[in-house]
mmCIF file of C-alpha atoms in Angstrom:
data_model
loop_
_atom_site.group_PDB
_atom_site.id
_atom_site.type_symbol
_atom_site.label_atom_id
_atom_site.label_comp_id
_atom_site.label_asym_id
_atom_site.label_seq_id
_atom_site.Cartn_x
_atom_site.Cartn_y
_atom_site.Cartn_z
ATOM 1 C CA UNK A 1 -199.333 126.949 -139.699
ATOM 2 C CA UNK A 2 -201.145 127.654 -142.952
ATOM 3 C CA UNK A 3 -198.778 130.542 -143.808
ATOM 4 C CA UNK A 4 -195.805 128.258 -143.096
ATOM 5 C CA UNK A 5 -197.215 125.567 -145.420
ATOM 6 C CA UNK A 6 -197.860 128.184 -148.125
ATOM 7 C CA UNK A 7 -194.268 129.434 -147.875
ATOM 8 C CA UNK A 8 -193.005 125.833 -148.154
ATOM 9 C CA UNK A 9 -195.060 125.300 -151.351
ATOM 10 C CA UNK A 10 -193.739 128.573 -152.825
ATOM 11 C CA UNK A 11 -190.142 127.553 -152.018
ATOM 12 C CA UNK A 12 -190.593 124.157 -153.721
ATOM 13 C CA UNK A 13 -192.271 125.803 -156.749
ATOM 14 C CA UNK A 14 -189.451 128.364 -156.942
ATOM 15 C CA UNK A 15 -186.773 125.634 -156.861
ATOM 16 C CA UNK A 16 -188.572 123.651 -159.605
ATOM 17 C CA UNK A 17 -188.936 126.772 -161.811
ATOM 18 C CA UNK A 18 -185.313 127.796 -161.149
ATOM 19 C CA UNK A 19 -184.085 124.260 -162.007
ATOM 20 C CA UNK A 20 -186.160 124.285 -165.242
ATOM 21 C CA UNK A 21 -184.833 127.734 -166.244
ATOM 22 C CA UNK A 22 -181.213 126.740 -165.502
ATOM 23 C CA UNK A 23 -181.621 123.508 -167.510
ATOM 24 C CA UNK A 24 -183.189 125.411 -170.426
ATOM 25 C CA UNK A 25 -180.409 128.044 -170.441
ATOM 26 C CA UNK A 26 -177.752 125.278 -170.240
ATOM 27 C CA UNK A 27 -179.383 123.496 -173.215
ATOM 28 C CA UNK A 28 -179.328 126.727 -175.300
ATOM 29 C CA UNK A 29 -175.693 127.346 -174.244
ATOM 30 C CA UNK A 30 -174.718 123.787 -175.272
ATOM 31 C CA UNK A 31 -176.473 124.155 -178.654
ATOM 32 C CA UNK A 32 -174.804 127.544 -179.214
ATOM 33 C CA UNK A 33 -171.399 126.009 -178.432
ATOM 34 C CA UNK A 34 -172.070 123.201 -180.954
ATOM 35 C CA UNK A 35 -173.018 125.751 -183.652
ATOM 36 C CA UNK A 36 -169.792 127.677 -183.055
ATOM 37 C CA UNK A 37 -167.827 124.421 -183.401
ATOM 38 C CA UNK A 38 -169.500 123.636 -186.757
ATOM 39 C CA UNK A 39 -168.511 127.077 -188.082
#
């Protein structure tokens, strides 16, 4: 049961990190698109 709980915590942590990374990359992409438009 403890291993199962540990895996569950790792899955949640992985999803949170993945969501943060995707959001960060999307923000950079949006800013890069804006810069290209200004040029």
